[in-house]
Short mmCIF file of C-alpha atoms in Angstrom, two decimals:
data_model
loop_
_atom_site.label_atom_id
_atom_site.label_comp_id
_atom_site.label_asym_id
_atom_site.label_seq_id
_atom_site.Cartn_x
_atom_site.Cartn_y
_atom_site.Cartn_z
CA MET A 782 -6.53 14.11 -43.00
CA ALA A 783 -2.97 15.38 -42.60
CA HIS A 784 -0.66 13.27 -40.44
CA ARG A 785 2.37 14.68 -38.69
CA LEU A 786 4.90 13.64 -36.06
CA LEU A 787 4.93 15.51 -32.77
CA PRO A 788 8.41 16.75 -31.79
CA LEU A 789 10.28 14.25 -29.61
CA ALA A 790 10.50 16.75 -26.77
CA VAL A 791 6.72 17.19 -26.73
CA LEU A 792 6.11 13.46 -26.71
CA THR A 793 8.63 12.99 -23.91
CA ALA A 794 7.07 15.78 -21.87
CA THR A 795 3.60 14.36 -22.35
CA ALA A 796 4.85 10.95 -21.28
CA LEU A 797 6.39 12.34 -18.11
CA SER A 798 3.35 14.36 -17.15
CA VAL A 799 0.93 11.42 -17.29
CA THR A 800 3.11 8.41 -16.51
CA LEU A 801 1.78 8.56 -12.98
CA ALA A 802 -1.94 7.93 -12.82
CA SER A 803 -1.85 4.38 -11.44
CA CYS A 804 1.71 3.88 -10.19
CA ALA A 805 2.31 2.01 -6.96
CA GLY A 806 5.23 4.18 -5.91
CA ASP A 807 7.73 1.51 -4.88
CA ASP A 808 11.39 1.66 -5.90
CA GLY A 809 12.94 -1.12 -7.90
CA ASP A 810 15.40 -1.97 -10.64
CA ALA A 811 15.09 0.16 -13.74
CA GLU A 812 12.90 -1.28 -16.47
CA PRO A 813 11.62 0.02 -19.82
CA LEU A 814 8.41 2.04 -19.70
CA ARG A 815 5.72 -0.03 -21.42
CA THR A 816 1.98 -0.50 -21.75
CA THR A 817 0.27 -3.89 -21.70
CA ASP A 818 -3.22 -3.08 -20.40
CA ARG A 819 -6.09 -1.73 -22.50
CA ALA A 820 -9.47 -0.50 -21.41
CA ALA A 821 -12.69 -1.89 -22.82
CA PRO A 822 -13.92 -0.03 -25.92
CA VAL A 823 -15.60 3.25 -25.11
CA GLY A 824 -18.56 4.98 -26.72
CA THR A 825 -17.81 6.94 -29.86
CA GLY A 826 -20.50 9.61 -29.90
CA TYR A 827 -18.43 11.94 -32.11
CA THR A 828 -16.41 11.13 -35.22
CA SER A 829 -12.77 12.09 -35.52
CA ASP A 830 -13.72 14.59 -38.26
CA GLN A 831 -16.13 16.32 -35.88
CA LEU A 832 -13.48 16.41 -33.18
CA GLU A 833 -10.95 17.92 -35.59
CA GLN A 834 -13.41 20.69 -36.43
CA ALA A 835 -13.79 21.36 -32.68
CA LEU A 836 -10.06 21.85 -32.02
CA LEU A 837 -8.74 25.31 -31.22
CA PRO A 838 -8.17 27.07 -34.59
CA ASP A 839 -5.41 29.30 -33.16
CA VAL A 840 -3.69 30.30 -29.92
CA SER A 841 -2.54 33.88 -29.29
CA GLY A 842 1.25 34.16 -29.43
CA TYR A 843 1.70 30.74 -31.05
CA GLU A 844 1.83 29.39 -34.58
CA ARG A 845 0.27 26.10 -35.56
CA ALA A 846 2.92 23.39 -35.92
CA GLY A 847 1.58 21.56 -38.96
CA GLU A 848 -1.97 20.50 -39.72
CA PRO A 849 -4.27 18.84 -37.16
CA ASP A 850 -4.27 15.05 -37.09
CA SER A 851 -7.41 12.96 -36.61
CA GLY A 852 -8.58 9.37 -36.80
CA GLU A 853 -8.60 6.35 -34.54
CA TYR A 854 -6.38 6.92 -31.52
CA GLY A 855 -4.01 4.09 -32.36
CA SER A 856 -3.68 5.16 -36.00
CA LEU A 857 -2.36 8.66 -35.34
CA LYS A 858 1.28 9.20 -36.24
CA ALA A 859 1.90 11.03 -32.97
CA ILE A 860 0.66 8.06 -30.93
CA GLN A 861 2.55 5.53 -33.04
CA ASN A 862 5.71 7.56 -32.62
CA PHE A 863 5.11 7.74 -28.88
CA ASP A 864 4.71 3.96 -28.74
CA GLN A 865 8.18 3.67 -30.27
CA LEU A 866 9.55 6.25 -27.85
CA GLN A 867 8.42 4.17 -24.87
CA ASP A 868 10.94 1.48 -25.80
CA GLN A 869 13.73 4.04 -25.37
CA VAL A 870 12.65 5.31 -21.94
CA THR A 871 13.84 3.66 -18.73
CA LEU A 872 12.17 4.48 -15.42
CA ASP A 873 13.92 4.17 -12.04
CA LYS A 874 10.63 3.22 -10.34
CA PRO A 875 9.21 0.47 -12.56
CA ARG A 876 5.89 0.22 -10.73
CA CYS A 877 5.24 3.87 -11.57
CA ALA A 878 5.15 2.87 -15.24
CA LYS A 879 1.79 1.11 -15.03
CA ALA A 880 -0.11 4.13 -16.35
CA ALA A 881 2.17 4.10 -19.43
CA GLY A 882 2.53 7.84 -19.89
CA ARG A 883 -0.08 8.38 -22.60
CA PRO A 884 -2.44 11.40 -22.76
CA ALA A 885 -5.23 9.14 -21.51
CA ALA A 886 -3.83 5.91 -20.14
CA GLY A 887 -5.76 2.78 -21.13
CA VAL A 888 -7.89 4.41 -23.84
CA ASP A 889 -9.05 1.98 -26.52
CA ARG A 890 -6.98 2.39 -29.70
CA GLY A 891 -10.12 2.67 -31.81
CA THR A 892 -11.32 5.80 -29.99
CA PRO A 893 -12.00 8.75 -32.36
CA THR A 894 -9.33 11.36 -31.62
CA ALA A 895 -8.04 14.69 -32.95
CA ILE A 896 -4.74 16.43 -32.08
CA VAL A 897 -3.24 19.83 -32.85
CA THR A 898 0.03 21.43 -31.69
CA PHE A 899 1.00 25.11 -31.51
CA ALA A 900 4.58 26.38 -31.09
CA ARG A 901 6.14 29.60 -29.82
CA GLY A 902 9.58 30.93 -30.78
CA ASN A 903 11.01 30.35 -27.29
CA GLY A 904 10.64 26.58 -27.66
CA GLN A 905 7.31 26.38 -25.86
CA THR A 906 4.58 24.15 -27.28
CA ALA A 907 0.88 23.65 -26.55
CA THR A 908 -0.89 20.47 -27.66
CA GLU A 909 -4.64 19.88 -27.57
CA THR A 910 -6.15 16.41 -27.80
CA LEU A 911 -9.88 15.71 -28.10
CA MET A 912 -11.28 12.19 -27.71
CA ALA A 913 -14.81 10.87 -28.03
CA MET A 914 -15.62 9.29 -24.70
CA THR A 915 -18.56 8.37 -22.50
CA THR A 916 -19.15 10.39 -19.35
CA ASP A 917 -18.10 7.49 -17.11
CA ALA A 918 -14.88 6.84 -19.02
CA ALA A 919 -13.99 10.53 -19.06
CA GLU A 920 -14.71 10.77 -15.34
CA GLN A 921 -12.23 7.96 -14.68
CA GLN A 922 -9.53 9.94 -16.48
CA VAL A 923 -10.32 13.12 -14.55
CA LYS A 924 -10.39 11.33 -11.18
CA ALA A 925 -7.01 9.61 -11.64
CA ARG A 926 -4.47 10.67 -9.00
CA VAL A 927 -0.69 10.49 -8.55
CA PRO A 928 0.35 8.31 -5.57
CA ALA A 929 2.87 9.94 -3.24
CA GLY A 930 5.60 7.44 -4.15
CA CYS A 931 5.61 8.71 -7.72
CA LEU A 932 5.89 12.43 -7.00
CA THR A 933 9.60 12.21 -7.80
CA PHE A 934 11.24 9.84 -10.27
CA ARG A 935 14.07 9.56 -12.80
CA THR A 936 14.07 8.55 -16.46
CA ARG A 937 16.84 7.60 -18.85
CA VAL A 938 16.98 7.92 -22.62
CA GLY A 939 20.23 6.43 -23.93
CA SER A 940 22.88 7.40 -21.38
CA GLN A 941 21.13 10.61 -20.24
CA TRP A 942 19.26 10.54 -16.92
CA SER A 943 16.66 13.19 -16.09
CA GLU A 944 15.04 14.01 -12.75
CA HIS A 945 11.33 14.83 -12.48
CA ARG A 946 9.28 16.40 -9.70
CA VAL A 947 5.49 16.25 -9.87
CA PHE A 948 2.84 18.65 -8.58
CA GLU A 949 -0.84 17.71 -8.63
CA ALA A 950 -3.51 20.31 -7.97
CA PRO A 951 -6.75 19.49 -6.13
CA PRO A 952 -9.66 18.42 -8.37
CA GLY A 953 -10.66 21.32 -10.65
CA THR A 954 -13.92 22.65 -12.01
CA LEU A 955 -13.01 23.32 -15.64
CA GLY A 956 -15.66 21.86 -17.93
CA GLY A 957 -17.54 19.08 -16.20
CA GLY A 958 -14.54 18.45 -13.93
CA SER A 959 -10.80 18.65 -14.47
CA ARG A 960 -7.37 17.48 -13.38
CA THR A 961 -4.12 19.48 -13.46
CA VAL A 962 -0.64 17.97 -13.12
CA GLY A 963 2.71 19.74 -13.42
CA VAL A 964 6.13 18.16 -13.95
CA THR A 965 9.47 19.95 -13.53
CA THR A 966 12.28 18.18 -15.39
CA THR A 967 16.02 18.65 -14.83
CA SER A 968 18.35 17.15 -17.41
CA GLY A 969 21.98 18.16 -17.29
CA GLY A 970 21.94 21.94 -16.97
CA SER A 971 18.47 22.42 -18.47
CA HIS A 972 15.16 22.86 -16.66
CA THR A 973 11.78 22.49 -18.33
CA LYS A 974 8.19 22.38 -17.15
CA THR A 975 5.16 20.51 -18.40
CA TRP A 976 1.60 21.31 -17.36
CA TYR A 977 -1.08 18.79 -18.21
CA VAL A 978 -4.81 19.60 -17.89
CA VAL A 979 -7.56 17.05 -18.51
CA LEU A 980 -11.23 17.97 -18.50
CA ARG A 981 -14.43 16.27 -19.48
CA GLY A 982 -17.27 17.59 -21.57
CA ARG A 983 -20.43 16.10 -22.99
CA ARG A 984 -19.25 12.87 -24.66
CA PHE A 985 -15.64 14.05 -25.01
CA LEU A 986 -12.38 14.33 -23.08
CA ALA A 987 -10.06 17.29 -23.71
CA THR A 988 -6.38 17.39 -22.83
CA ILE A 989 -3.96 20.33 -22.94
CA SER A 990 -0.21 19.70 -22.60
CA LEU A 991 1.91 22.85 -22.23
CA TYR A 992 5.67 22.29 -22.44
CA GLY A 993 8.62 24.67 -22.15
CA PRO A 994 11.01 26.41 -19.76
CA ASN A 995 8.43 29.11 -19.00
CA ALA A 996 5.25 27.02 -19.04
CA THR A 997 2.81 27.94 -16.26
CA ARG A 998 -0.23 26.35 -14.70
CA ALA A 999 -2.24 29.53 -15.29
CA GLU A 1000 -1.60 29.45 -19.04
CA ALA A 1001 -2.30 25.72 -19.31
CA GLU A 1002 -5.64 26.10 -17.55
CA GLN A 1003 -6.50 29.16 -19.63
CA LEU A 1004 -5.89 27.12 -22.79
CA ALA A 1005 -7.93 24.25 -21.37
CA ARG A 1006 -10.83 26.61 -20.70
CA ALA A 1007 -10.61 27.97 -24.26
CA ALA A 1008 -10.46 24.42 -25.66
CA TYR A 1009 -13.58 23.44 -23.73
CA ASP A 1010 -15.49 26.54 -24.87
CA GLN A 1011 -14.50 25.90 -28.49
CA ALA A 1012 -15.55 22.24 -28.32
CA ARG A 1013 -18.90 23.17 -26.75
CA ARG A 1014 -19.55 25.67 -29.57
CA ILE A 1015 -18.79 23.20 -32.37
CA LEU A 1016 -19.89 19.77 -31.15
CA PRO A 1017 -23.65 19.12 -31.36
#
């Protein structure tokens, strides 16, 4: 099993796109973005090795950024690095931090998981995450919604503040049900977009995070559809 570190920009983008699932939306003094809550352990119908085999092998127009990573959710280098990143991120609406900005907030750290990232020359990246999960647990992730008070927010890393605007599509029909969230980020003179698609399958949850200045909802959902079809072909 090859471990790798996701680029900081990808981790930050993923954090911003899913920070929002259970925020209360009230303003307040800035506080670090942290996680303290954990869900009860979920079913582990598939092993991490099976999930790794079910990841997308390639994406047209992209190159794979290192080898896939698989194992228990909390053991993956990408997740450990993200945990460290959270200590560096300050949110201007502290109550919006409750969901903690992880690709499936509240998932048990022992959950079998596999991750792969693809990169394009223009700085755009696509990351797929597969997690073994019961139907009920996956449904909770798909049904999560962004409260109106968290549709705009600001974050700070060091002395640099960034502004974020969130778009959430109506419930989707990819796989057994899906959720699509987009985040536009302005930092200094730069503008980037992150599209985040979550869908559930039979005993698994799939997530696609598409990050870059030209990222689109259509491409993110196309990748999510391909990820679901690939997982259905491989997983028994």
